[in-house]
N, CA, C and O of each residue as an XYZ file, in Angstrom:
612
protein
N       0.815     -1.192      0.000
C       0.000      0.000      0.000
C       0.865      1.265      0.000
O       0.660      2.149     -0.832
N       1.977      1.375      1.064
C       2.413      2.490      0.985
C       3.546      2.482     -0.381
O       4.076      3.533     -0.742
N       3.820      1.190     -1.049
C       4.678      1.515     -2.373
C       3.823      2.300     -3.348
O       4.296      3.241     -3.986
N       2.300      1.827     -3.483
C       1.634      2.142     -4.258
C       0.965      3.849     -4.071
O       0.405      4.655     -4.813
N       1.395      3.808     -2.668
C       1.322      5.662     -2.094
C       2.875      6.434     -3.236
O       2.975      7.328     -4.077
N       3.550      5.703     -2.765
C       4.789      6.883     -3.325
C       4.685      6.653     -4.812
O       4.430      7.716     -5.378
N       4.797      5.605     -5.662
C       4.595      5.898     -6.746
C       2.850      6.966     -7.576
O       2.748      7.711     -8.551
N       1.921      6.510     -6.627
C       1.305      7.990     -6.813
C       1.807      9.064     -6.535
O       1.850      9.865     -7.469
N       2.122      9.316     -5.791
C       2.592     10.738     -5.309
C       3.845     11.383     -6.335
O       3.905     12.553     -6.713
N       4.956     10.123     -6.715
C       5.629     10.898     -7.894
C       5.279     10.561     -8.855
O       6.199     10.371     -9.650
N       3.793     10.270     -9.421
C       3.056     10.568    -10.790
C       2.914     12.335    -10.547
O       3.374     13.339    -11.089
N       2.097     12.061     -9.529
C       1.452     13.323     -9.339
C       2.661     14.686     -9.471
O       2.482     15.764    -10.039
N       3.851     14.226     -8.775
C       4.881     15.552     -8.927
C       5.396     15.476    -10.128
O       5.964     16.547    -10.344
N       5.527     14.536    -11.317
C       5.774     14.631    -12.316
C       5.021     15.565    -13.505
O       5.450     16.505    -14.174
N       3.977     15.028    -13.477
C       2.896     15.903    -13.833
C       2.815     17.461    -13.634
O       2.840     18.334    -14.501
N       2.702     17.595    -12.150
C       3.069     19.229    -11.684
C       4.249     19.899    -12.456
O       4.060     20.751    -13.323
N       5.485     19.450    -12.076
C       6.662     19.630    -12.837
C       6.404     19.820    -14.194
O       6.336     21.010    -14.503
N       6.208     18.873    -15.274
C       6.075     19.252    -16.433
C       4.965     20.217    -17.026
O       4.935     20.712    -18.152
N       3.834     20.396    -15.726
C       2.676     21.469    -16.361
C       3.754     22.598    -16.003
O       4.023     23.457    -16.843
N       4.303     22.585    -14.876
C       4.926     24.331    -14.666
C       6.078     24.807    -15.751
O       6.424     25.976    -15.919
N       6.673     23.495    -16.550
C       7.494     23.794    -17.573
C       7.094     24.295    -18.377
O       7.795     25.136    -18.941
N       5.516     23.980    -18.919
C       4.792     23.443    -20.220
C       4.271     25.412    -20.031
O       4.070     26.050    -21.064
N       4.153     25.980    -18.888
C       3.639     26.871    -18.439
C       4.483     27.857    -18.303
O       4.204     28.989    -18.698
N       5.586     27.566    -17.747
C       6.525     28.591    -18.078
C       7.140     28.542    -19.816
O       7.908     29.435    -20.175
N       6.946     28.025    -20.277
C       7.189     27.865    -21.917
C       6.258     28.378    -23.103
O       6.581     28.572    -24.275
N       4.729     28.588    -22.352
C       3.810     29.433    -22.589
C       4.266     31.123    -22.697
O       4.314     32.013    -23.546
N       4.523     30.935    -21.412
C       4.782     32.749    -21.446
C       5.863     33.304    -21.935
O       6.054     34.490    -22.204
N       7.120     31.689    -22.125
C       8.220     33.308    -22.941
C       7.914     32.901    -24.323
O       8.679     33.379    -25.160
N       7.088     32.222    -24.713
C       6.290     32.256    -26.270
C       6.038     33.510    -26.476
O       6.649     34.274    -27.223
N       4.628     33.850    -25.440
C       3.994     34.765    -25.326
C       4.415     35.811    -25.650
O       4.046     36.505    -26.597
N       5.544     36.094    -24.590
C       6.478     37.602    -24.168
C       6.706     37.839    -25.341
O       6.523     39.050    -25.467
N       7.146     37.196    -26.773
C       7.892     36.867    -27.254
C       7.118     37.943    -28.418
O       7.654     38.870    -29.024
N       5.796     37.515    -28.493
C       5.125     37.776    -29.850
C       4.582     39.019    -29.103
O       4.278     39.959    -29.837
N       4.385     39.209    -27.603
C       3.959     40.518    -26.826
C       5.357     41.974    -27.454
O       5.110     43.083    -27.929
N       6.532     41.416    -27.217
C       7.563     42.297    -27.393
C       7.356     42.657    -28.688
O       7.566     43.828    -29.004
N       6.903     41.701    -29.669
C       7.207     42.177    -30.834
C       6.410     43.172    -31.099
O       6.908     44.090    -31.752
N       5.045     43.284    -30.707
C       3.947     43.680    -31.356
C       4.102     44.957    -30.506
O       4.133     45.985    -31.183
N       4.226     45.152    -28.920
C       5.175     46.692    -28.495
C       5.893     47.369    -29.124
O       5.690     48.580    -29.213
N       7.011     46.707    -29.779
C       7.998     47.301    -30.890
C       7.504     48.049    -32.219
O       7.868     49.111    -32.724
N       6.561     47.125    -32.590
C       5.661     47.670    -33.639
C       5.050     48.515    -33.396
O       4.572     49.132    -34.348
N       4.759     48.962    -32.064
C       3.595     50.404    -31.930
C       4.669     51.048    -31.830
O       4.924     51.601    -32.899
N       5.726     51.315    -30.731
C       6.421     52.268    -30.741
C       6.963     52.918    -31.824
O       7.000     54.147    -31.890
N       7.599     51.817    -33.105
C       8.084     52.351    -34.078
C       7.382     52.685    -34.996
O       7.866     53.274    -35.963
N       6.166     52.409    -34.918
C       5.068     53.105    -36.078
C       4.576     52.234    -36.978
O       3.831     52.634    -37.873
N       4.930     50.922    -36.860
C       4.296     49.906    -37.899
C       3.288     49.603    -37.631
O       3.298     48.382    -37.789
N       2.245     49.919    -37.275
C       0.893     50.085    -37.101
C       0.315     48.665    -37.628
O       0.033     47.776    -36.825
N       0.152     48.504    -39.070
C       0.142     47.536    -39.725
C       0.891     46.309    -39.465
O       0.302     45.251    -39.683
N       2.117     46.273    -39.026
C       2.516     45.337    -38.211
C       2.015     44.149    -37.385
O       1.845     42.931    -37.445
N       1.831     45.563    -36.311
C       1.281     45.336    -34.770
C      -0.353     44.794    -34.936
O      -0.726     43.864    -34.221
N      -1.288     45.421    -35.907
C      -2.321     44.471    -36.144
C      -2.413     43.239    -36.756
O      -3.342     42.447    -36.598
N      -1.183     43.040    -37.642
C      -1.555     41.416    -37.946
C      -1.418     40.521    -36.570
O      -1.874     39.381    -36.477
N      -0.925     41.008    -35.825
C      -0.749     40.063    -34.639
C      -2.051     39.909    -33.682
O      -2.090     39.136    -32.725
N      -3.146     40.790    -34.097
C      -4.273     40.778    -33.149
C      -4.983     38.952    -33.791
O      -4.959     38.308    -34.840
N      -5.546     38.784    -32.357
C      -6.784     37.751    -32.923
C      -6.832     37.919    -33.942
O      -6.186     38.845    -34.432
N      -7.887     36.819    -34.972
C      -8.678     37.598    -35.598
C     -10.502     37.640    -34.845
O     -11.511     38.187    -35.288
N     -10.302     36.856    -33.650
C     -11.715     37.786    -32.739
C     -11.959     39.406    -32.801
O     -13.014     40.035    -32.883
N     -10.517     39.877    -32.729
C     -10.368     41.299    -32.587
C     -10.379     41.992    -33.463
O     -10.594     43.203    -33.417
N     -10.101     41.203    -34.609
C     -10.199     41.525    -36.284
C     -11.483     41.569    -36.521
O     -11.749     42.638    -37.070
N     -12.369     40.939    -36.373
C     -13.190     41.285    -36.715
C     -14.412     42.046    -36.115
O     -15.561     42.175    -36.540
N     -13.787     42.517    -34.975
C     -14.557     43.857    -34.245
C     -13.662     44.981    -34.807
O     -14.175     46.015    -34.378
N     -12.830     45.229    -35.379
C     -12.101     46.139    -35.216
C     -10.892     46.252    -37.093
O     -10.037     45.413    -37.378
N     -11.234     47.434    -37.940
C     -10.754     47.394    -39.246
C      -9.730     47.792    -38.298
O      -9.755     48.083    -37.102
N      -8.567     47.700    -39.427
C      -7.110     48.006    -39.418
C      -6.987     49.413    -39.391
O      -6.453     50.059    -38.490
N      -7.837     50.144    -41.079
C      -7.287     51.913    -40.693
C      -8.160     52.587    -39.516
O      -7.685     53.429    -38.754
N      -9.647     52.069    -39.444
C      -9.695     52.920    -37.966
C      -8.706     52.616    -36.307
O      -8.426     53.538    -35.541
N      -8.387     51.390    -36.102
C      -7.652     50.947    -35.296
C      -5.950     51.821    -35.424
O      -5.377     52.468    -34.548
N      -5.576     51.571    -36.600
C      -4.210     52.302    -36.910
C      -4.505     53.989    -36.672
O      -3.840     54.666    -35.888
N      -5.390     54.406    -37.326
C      -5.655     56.058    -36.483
C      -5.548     55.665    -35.306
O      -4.454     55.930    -34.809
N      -6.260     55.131    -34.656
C      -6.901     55.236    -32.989
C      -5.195     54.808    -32.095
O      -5.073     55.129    -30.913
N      -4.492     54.374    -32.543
C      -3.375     53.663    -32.278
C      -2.082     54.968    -31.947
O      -1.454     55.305    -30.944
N      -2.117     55.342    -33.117
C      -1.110     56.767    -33.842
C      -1.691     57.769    -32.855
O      -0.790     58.217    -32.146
N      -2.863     58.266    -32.570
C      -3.139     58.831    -31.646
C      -2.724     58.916    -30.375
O      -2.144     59.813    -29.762
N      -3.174     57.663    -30.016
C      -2.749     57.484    -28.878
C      -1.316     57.496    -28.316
O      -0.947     57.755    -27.170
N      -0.486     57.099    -29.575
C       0.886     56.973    -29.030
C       1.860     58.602    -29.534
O       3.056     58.729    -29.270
N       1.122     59.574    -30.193
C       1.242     61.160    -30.045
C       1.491     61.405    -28.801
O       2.584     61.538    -28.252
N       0.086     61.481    -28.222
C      -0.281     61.421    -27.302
C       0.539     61.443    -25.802
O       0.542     62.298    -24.916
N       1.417     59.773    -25.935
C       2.173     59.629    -25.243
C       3.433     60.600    -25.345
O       3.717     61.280    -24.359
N       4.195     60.685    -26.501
C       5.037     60.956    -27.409
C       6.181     59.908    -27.365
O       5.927     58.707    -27.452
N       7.470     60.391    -27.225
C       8.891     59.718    -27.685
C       8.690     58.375    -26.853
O       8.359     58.711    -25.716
N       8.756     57.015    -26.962
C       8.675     55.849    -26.397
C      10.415     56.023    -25.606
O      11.407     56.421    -26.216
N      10.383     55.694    -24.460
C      11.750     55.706    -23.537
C      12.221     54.423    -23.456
O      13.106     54.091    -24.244
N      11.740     53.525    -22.539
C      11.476     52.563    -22.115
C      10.801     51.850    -21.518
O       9.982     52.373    -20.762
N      10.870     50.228    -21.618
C       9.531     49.164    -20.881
C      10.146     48.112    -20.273
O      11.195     47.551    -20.591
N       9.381     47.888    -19.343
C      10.024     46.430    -18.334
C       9.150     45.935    -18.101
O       8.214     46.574    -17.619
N       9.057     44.679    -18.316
C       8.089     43.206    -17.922
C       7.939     43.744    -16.302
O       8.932     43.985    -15.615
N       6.350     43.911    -15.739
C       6.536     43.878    -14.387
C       5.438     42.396    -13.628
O       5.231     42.051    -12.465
N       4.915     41.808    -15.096
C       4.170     40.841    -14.142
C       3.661     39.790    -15.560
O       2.729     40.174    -16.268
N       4.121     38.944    -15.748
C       3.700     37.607    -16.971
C       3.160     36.577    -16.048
O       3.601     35.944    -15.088
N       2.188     36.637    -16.614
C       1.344     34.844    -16.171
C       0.717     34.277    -16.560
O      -0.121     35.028    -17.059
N       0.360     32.976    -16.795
C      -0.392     31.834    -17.364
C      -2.099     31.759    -17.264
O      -2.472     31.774    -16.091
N      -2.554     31.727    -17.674
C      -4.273     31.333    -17.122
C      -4.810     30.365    -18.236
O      -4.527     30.434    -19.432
N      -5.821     29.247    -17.494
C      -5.977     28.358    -19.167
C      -7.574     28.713    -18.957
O      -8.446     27.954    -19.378
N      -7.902     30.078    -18.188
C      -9.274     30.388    -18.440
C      -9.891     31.651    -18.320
O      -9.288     32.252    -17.432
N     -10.688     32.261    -18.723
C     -10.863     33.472    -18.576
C     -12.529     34.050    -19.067
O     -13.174     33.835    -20.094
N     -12.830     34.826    -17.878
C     -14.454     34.710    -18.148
C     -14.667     35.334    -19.987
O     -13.866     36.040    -20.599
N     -15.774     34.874    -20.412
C     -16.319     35.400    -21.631
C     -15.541     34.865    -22.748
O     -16.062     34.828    -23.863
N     -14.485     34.495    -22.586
C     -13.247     33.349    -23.460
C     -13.714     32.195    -23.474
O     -14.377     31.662    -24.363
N     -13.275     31.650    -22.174
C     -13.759     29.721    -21.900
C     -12.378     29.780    -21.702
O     -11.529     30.640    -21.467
N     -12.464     28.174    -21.933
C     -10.741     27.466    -21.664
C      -9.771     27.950    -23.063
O     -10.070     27.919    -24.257
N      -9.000     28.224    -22.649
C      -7.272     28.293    -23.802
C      -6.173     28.248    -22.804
O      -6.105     27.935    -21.616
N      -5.111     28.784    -23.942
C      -4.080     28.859    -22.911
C      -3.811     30.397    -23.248
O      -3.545     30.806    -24.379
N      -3.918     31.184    -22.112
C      -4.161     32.781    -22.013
C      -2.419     33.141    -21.106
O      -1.787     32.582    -20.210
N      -2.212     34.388    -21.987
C      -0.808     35.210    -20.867
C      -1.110     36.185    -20.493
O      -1.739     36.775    -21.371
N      -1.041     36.601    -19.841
C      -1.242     37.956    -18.904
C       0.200     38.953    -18.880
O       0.930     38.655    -17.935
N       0.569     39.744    -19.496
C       2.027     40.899    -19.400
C       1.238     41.896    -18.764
O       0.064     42.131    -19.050
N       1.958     42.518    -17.831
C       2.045     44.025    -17.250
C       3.698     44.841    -17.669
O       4.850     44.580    -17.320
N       3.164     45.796    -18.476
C       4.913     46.821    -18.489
C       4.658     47.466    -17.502
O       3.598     47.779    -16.960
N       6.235     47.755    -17.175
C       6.007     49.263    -16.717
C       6.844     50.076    -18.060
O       7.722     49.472    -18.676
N       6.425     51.599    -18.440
C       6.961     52.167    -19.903
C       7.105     53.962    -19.304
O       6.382     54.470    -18.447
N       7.785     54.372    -19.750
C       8.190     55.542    -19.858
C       7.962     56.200    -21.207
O       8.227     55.513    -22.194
N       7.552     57.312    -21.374
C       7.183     57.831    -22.294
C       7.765     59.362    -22.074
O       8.162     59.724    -20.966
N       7.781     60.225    -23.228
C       8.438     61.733    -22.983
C       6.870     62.137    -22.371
O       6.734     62.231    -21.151
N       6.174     62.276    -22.920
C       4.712     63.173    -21.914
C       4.063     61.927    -20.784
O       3.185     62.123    -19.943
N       4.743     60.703    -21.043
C       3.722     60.122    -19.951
C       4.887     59.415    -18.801
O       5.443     58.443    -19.313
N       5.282     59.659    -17.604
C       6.735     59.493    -16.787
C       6.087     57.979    -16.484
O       6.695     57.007    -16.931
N       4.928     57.791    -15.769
C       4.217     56.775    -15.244
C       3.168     55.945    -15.631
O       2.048     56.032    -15.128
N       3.603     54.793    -16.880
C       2.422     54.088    -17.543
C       2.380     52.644    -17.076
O       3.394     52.056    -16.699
N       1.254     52.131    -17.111
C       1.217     50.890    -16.955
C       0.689     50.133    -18.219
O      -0.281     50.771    -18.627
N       0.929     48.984    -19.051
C       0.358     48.933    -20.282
C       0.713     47.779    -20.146
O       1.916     47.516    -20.124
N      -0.302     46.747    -20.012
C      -0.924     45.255    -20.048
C      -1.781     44.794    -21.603
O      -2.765     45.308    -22.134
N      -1.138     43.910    -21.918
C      -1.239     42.413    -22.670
C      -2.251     41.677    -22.330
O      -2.529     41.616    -21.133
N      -3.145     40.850    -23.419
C      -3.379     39.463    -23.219
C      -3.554     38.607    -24.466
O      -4.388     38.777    -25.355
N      -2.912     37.950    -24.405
C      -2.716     36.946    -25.339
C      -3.393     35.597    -25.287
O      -3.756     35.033    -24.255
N      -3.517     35.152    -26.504
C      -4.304     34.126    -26.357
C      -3.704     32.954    -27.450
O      -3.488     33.436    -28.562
N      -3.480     31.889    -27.357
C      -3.050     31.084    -28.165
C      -4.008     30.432    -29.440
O      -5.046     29.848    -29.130
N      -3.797     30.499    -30.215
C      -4.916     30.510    -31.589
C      -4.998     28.906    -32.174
O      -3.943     28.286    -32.042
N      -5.607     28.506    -32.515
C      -6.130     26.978    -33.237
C      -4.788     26.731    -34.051
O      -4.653     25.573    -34.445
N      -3.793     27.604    -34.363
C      -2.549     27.319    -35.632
C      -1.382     26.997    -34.646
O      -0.278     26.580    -34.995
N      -1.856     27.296    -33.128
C      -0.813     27.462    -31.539
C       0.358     28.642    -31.675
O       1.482     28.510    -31.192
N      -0.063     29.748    -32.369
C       0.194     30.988    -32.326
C      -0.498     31.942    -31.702
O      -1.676     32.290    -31.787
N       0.580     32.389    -30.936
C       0.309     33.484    -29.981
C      -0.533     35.010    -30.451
O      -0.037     35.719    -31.326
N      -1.424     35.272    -29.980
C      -1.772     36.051    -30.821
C      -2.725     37.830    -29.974
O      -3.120     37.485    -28.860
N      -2.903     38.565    -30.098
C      -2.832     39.709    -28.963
C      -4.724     39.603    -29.304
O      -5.490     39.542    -30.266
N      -4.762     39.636    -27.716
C      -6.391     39.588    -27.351
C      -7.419     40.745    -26.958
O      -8.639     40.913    -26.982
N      -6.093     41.567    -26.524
C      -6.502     43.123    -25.503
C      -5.605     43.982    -25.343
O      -4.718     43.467    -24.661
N      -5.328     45.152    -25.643
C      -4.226     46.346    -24.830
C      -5.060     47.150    -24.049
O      -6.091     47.646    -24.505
N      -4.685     47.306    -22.921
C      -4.844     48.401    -22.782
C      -4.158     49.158    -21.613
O      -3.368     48.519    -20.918
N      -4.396     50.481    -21.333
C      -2.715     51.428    -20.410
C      -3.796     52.017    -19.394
O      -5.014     51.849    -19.330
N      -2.972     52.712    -18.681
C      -3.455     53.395    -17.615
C      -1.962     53.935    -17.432
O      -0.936     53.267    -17.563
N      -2.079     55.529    -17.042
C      -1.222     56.002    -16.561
C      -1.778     57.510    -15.150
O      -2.955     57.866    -15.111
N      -1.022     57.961    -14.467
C      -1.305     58.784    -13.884
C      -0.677     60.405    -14.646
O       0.410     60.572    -15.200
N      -1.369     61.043    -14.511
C      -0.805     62.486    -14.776
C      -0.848     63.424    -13.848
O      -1.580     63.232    -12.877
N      -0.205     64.436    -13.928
C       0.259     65.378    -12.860
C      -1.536     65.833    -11.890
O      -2.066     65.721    -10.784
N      -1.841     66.427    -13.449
C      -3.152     67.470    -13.201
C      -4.368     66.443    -12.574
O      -5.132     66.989    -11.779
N      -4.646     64.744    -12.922
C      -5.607     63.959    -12.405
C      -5.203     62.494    -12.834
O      -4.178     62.237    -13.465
N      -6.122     61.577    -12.420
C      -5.952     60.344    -12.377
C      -6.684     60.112    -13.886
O      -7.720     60.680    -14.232
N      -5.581     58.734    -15.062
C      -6.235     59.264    -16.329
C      -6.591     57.511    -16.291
O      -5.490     56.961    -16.311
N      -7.578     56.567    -16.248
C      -7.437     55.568    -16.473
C      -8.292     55.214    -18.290
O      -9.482     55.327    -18.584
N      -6.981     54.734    -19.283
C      -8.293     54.798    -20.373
C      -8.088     53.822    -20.845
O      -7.151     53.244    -20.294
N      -8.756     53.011    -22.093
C      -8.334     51.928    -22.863
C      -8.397     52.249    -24.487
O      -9.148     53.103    -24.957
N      -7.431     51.379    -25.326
C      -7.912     51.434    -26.378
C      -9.221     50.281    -26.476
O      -9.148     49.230    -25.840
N     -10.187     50.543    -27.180
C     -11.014     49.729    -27.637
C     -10.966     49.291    -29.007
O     -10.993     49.911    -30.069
N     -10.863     47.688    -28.631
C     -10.815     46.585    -29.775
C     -11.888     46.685    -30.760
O     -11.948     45.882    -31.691
């Protein structure tokens, strides 16, 4: 009985082990196609950065109104400074989705007009098992008031 205890028990940690691999291997996928598609806004490839959306999001959302709404927004900000990963994580569920395998990024980003942004990711893994962008959206604080906004998909 108790042999048949420990060899359950290291099924069971085997299993754990390889989901947290399988899981940490998710997210620097993720990061991966997240960085790129950051790069693409900052530098202006607009067009870029939308082939990487869903196409859930594609099809709420054309390319040239999205690419205005995009360019705006990143005026807005102005000169891109820098960004740091402040929070990546796994989820294989998420209300109004169902089951996938979902990443979660938080930056932190510096901008010339914006000192203090926060600008979160979600990704979602697609039927081809390409990573693919589900949601942006930022929040930053400004001097004069508290600005919380999103782009809408």
């Amino acid at each position: 009985m108790i042999k048949k205890i420990l060899v359950f028990s290291l099924l069971l940690l085997n299993i754990s082990v390889y989901s947290q691999i399988f899981k940490d291997q998710y997210i620097k996928q993720a990061t991966k196609t997240g960085e790129i598609w950051m790069q693409n806004i900052t530098s202006e490839k607009y067009d870029l950065a939308y082939t990487l959306y869903s196409e859930k999001v594609k099809e709420n959302s054309d390319s040239i109104h999205w690419s205005k709404a995009i360019s705006q927004l990143m005026n807005e900000f102005g000169k891109f400074k820098n960004r740091e990963i402040i929070e990546s994580r796994f989820e294989s569920n998420i209300e109004n989705l169902g089951d996938g395998f979902y990443v979660f990024i938080e930056y932190k980003s510096i901008y010339q007009n914006i000192q203090e942004c926060s600008e979160y990711l979600i990704l979602g893994q697609d039927d081809n098992l390409k990573w693919k962008i589900l949601r942006y959206d930022f929040s930053y604080l400004n001097e004069d008031q508290d600005l919380d906004k999103e782009l809408s998909n």
